[in-house]
mmCIF file of C-alpha atoms in Angstrom:
data_model
loop_
_atom_site.group_PDB
_atom_site.id
_atom_site.type_symbol
_atom_site.label_atom_id
_atom_site.label_comp_id
_atom_site.label_asym_id
_atom_site.label_seq_id
_atom_site.Cartn_x
_atom_site.Cartn_y
_atom_site.Cartn_z
ATOM 1 C CA MET A 1 75.148 58.505 44.742
ATOM 2 C CA ALA A 2 76.880 61.807 44.465
ATOM 3 C CA GLN A 3 79.600 62.408 46.949
ATOM 4 C CA VAL A 4 79.362 65.723 48.751
ATOM 5 C CA ARG A 5 82.732 67.265 49.254
ATOM 6 C CA LYS A 6 83.230 69.689 52.097
ATOM 7 C CA THR A 7 85.735 72.355 51.405
ATOM 8 C CA THR A 8 87.476 74.257 54.068
ATOM 9 C CA HIS A 9 88.311 77.784 53.238
ATOM 10 C CA SER A 10 91.227 79.518 54.805
ATOM 11 C CA ARG A 11 89.362 82.764 55.004
ATOM 12 C CA LYS A 12 90.658 85.338 57.435
ATOM 13 C CA THR A 13 87.734 86.123 59.689
ATOM 14 C CA GLY A 14 89.765 87.070 62.722
ATOM 15 C CA ALA A 15 89.286 90.810 62.253
ATOM 16 C CA ARG A 16 85.548 90.457 61.819
ATOM 17 C CA ASN A 17 85.208 88.215 64.863
ATOM 18 C CA THR A 18 87.232 90.593 66.988
ATOM 19 C CA ALA A 19 85.106 93.546 65.915
ATOM 20 C CA ARG A 20 81.957 91.560 66.630
ATOM 21 C CA ARG A 21 83.269 90.565 70.069
ATOM 22 C CA LYS A 22 84.177 94.150 70.905
ATOM 23 C CA ALA A 23 80.771 95.402 69.851
ATOM 24 C CA SER A 24 78.955 92.798 71.919
ATOM 25 C CA THR A 25 81.163 93.477 74.939
ATOM 26 C CA THR A 26 80.499 97.196 74.886
ATOM 27 C CA ARG A 27 76.788 96.579 74.645
ATOM 28 C CA LYS A 28 76.890 94.294 77.667
ATOM 29 C CA ARG A 29 78.861 96.760 79.730
ATOM 30 C CA SER A 30 76.497 99.621 79.077
ATOM 31 C CA SER A 31 73.504 97.657 80.345
ATOM 32 C CA ARG A 32 75.240 96.737 83.626
ATOM 33 C CA ARG A 33 75.735 99.015 86.575
ATOM 34 C CA ALA A 34 79.253 100.340 86.802
ATOM 35 C CA ALA A 35 81.362 98.664 89.484
ATOM 36 C CA PRO A 36 82.850 100.883 92.187
ATOM 37 C CA LYS A 37 86.212 102.238 91.105
ATOM 38 C CA ARG A 38 88.141 101.266 94.191
ATOM 39 C CA TRP A 39 86.838 97.924 95.375
ATOM 40 C CA SER A 40 90.050 97.343 97.330
ATOM 41 C CA GLN A 41 89.418 100.510 99.337
ATOM 42 C CA ARG A 42 85.947 99.220 100.175
ATOM 43 C CA VAL A 43 87.407 95.860 101.271
ATOM 44 C CA THR A 44 89.880 97.623 103.561
ATOM 45 C CA LYS A 45 87.102 99.688 105.154
ATOM 46 C CA GLU A 46 84.310 97.113 105.272
ATOM 47 C CA SER A 47 86.261 93.890 105.667
ATOM 48 C CA ASN A 48 84.282 91.066 107.175
ATOM 49 C CA ALA A 49 87.343 89.967 109.118
ATOM 50 C CA LEU A 50 88.750 93.063 110.812
ATOM 51 C CA ASP A 51 87.565 96.456 111.990
ATOM 52 C CA LEU A 52 90.662 98.508 111.278
ATOM 53 C CA LYS A 53 91.493 101.778 112.950
ATOM 54 C CA HIS A 54 91.180 104.645 110.453
ATOM 55 C CA GLY A 55 94.551 105.476 108.842
ATOM 56 C CA VAL A 56 96.373 102.471 110.287
ATOM 57 C CA PHE A 57 98.480 102.018 107.142
ATOM 58 C CA LYS A 58 99.488 105.697 107.159
ATOM 59 C CA LEU A 59 101.201 105.453 110.553
ATOM 60 C CA LYS A 60 104.947 106.193 110.522
ATOM 61 C CA ASP A 61 106.100 103.553 113.013
ATOM 62 C CA PRO A 62 106.012 99.889 111.881
ATOM 63 C CA ARG A 63 105.510 98.791 115.514
ATOM 64 C CA LYS A 64 102.404 100.956 115.813
ATOM 65 C CA ILE A 65 101.030 99.519 112.574
ATOM 66 C CA ALA A 66 101.671 95.976 113.799
ATOM 67 C CA GLY A 67 100.194 96.743 117.220
ATOM 68 C CA SER A 68 97.049 98.233 115.733
ATOM 69 C CA LEU A 69 96.577 95.274 113.374
ATOM 70 C CA LYS A 70 97.132 92.852 116.254
ATOM 71 C CA ARG A 71 94.551 94.631 118.437
ATOM 72 C CA SER A 72 92.028 94.684 115.597
ATOM 73 C CA ALA A 73 92.551 91.006 114.824
ATOM 74 C CA GLU A 74 92.322 89.883 118.448
ATOM 75 C CA HIS A 75 89.159 91.884 119.161
ATOM 76 C CA SER A 76 87.382 90.828 115.973
ATOM 77 C CA SER A 77 84.647 88.271 116.406
ATOM 78 C CA ARG A 78 84.033 87.920 112.674
ATOM 79 C CA ARG A 79 87.366 86.570 111.485
ATOM 80 C CA LYS A 80 87.470 83.123 109.972
ATOM 81 C CA THR A 81 91.037 82.197 110.905
ATOM 82 C CA GLY A 82 93.627 82.962 113.580
ATOM 83 C CA ALA A 83 94.386 86.531 114.637
ATOM 84 C CA TYR A 84 97.944 86.483 113.241
ATOM 85 C CA ARG A 85 96.864 85.190 109.877
ATOM 86 C CA SER A 86 94.021 87.722 109.594
ATOM 87 C CA ALA A 87 96.275 90.653 110.481
ATOM 88 C CA LEU A 88 99.019 89.547 108.107
ATOM 89 C CA SER A 89 96.508 88.945 105.317
ATOM 90 C CA MET A 90 95.098 92.454 105.645
ATOM 91 C CA LEU A 91 98.576 93.993 105.609
ATOM 92 C CA THR A 92 99.637 91.957 102.590
ATOM 93 C CA PHE A 93 96.380 92.777 100.828
ATOM 94 C CA TYR A 94 96.978 96.498 101.315
ATOM 95 C CA ILE A 95 100.563 96.270 100.004
ATOM 96 C CA ASN A 96 99.552 94.216 96.968
ATOM 97 C CA ARG A 97 96.570 96.383 96.003
ATOM 98 C CA ALA A 98 98.586 99.597 96.261
ATOM 99 C CA GLY A 99 101.012 98.155 93.742
ATOM 100 C CA LYS A 100 103.336 100.581 91.984
ATOM 101 C CA THR A 101 101.561 103.630 93.386
ATOM 102 C CA LEU A 102 102.827 102.910 96.905
ATOM 103 C CA PRO A 103 105.862 105.099 97.673
ATOM 104 C CA LYS A 104 109.050 103.170 98.361
ATOM 105 C CA THR A 105 109.394 104.590 101.896
ATOM 106 C CA GLN A 106 105.882 103.494 102.814
ATOM 107 C CA ARG A 107 106.387 100.078 101.218
ATOM 108 C CA THR A 108 109.528 99.450 103.296
ATOM 109 C CA ARG A 109 107.679 100.674 106.408
ATOM 110 C CA LEU A 110 104.842 98.221 105.743
ATOM 111 C CA GLU A 111 107.285 95.390 105.027
ATOM 112 C CA ARG A 112 108.935 96.138 108.396
ATOM 113 C CA ALA A 113 105.476 96.080 109.966
ATOM 114 C CA LYS A 114 105.159 92.470 108.750
ATOM 115 C CA VAL A 115 108.305 91.578 110.705
ATOM 116 C CA GLU A 116 107.006 93.462 113.755
ATOM 117 C CA LEU A 117 103.681 91.652 113.463
ATOM 118 C CA LYS A 118 105.502 88.344 113.464
ATOM 119 C CA ARG A 119 107.393 89.427 116.603
ATOM 120 C CA ALA A 120 104.229 90.653 118.307
ATOM 121 C CA PHE A 121 102.565 87.267 117.846
ATOM 122 C CA GLY A 122 105.725 85.365 118.873
ATOM 123 C CA LYS A 123 106.067 83.674 115.497
ATOM 124 C CA GLU A 124 109.762 84.479 115.094
#
C-alpha cells in the first residue's frame, strides 16, 4: 500500500484572501440600502424612552438641562426603567455620541448637568 504524504505549503495567500474579502464586502454593501448617516441623532429625536424638548442639549444653564431631562423622564410613559436612570442615560448617550466634536465648553456644561440631575432627583 502506497503511503500518501500530505505536504503543507507555506504559501503566502494573505494578500489574495484580503483582496477577495474586500471585493466580496463591497459587493454586499452595494446591494444593501445605505444606513442613515446619523443614527444617534435619530435615537435622540425618536427615543422610545423619552420625548425630549427640542434643543435641550443646547441650553446654556446646566440646571435648565437637568430640569428639562427630569420633566421629560417623569412624564414619559414609555420608559423601561426609573426616571433618573432614563434621564441620565440620555444625557450620557448624547455626550458619548458627540465624541471629539463636542466643544469643551459644552462638554463641561453637560457634565455639570449630570451633577444637577443627581441633585434634582435627590441622589446626592
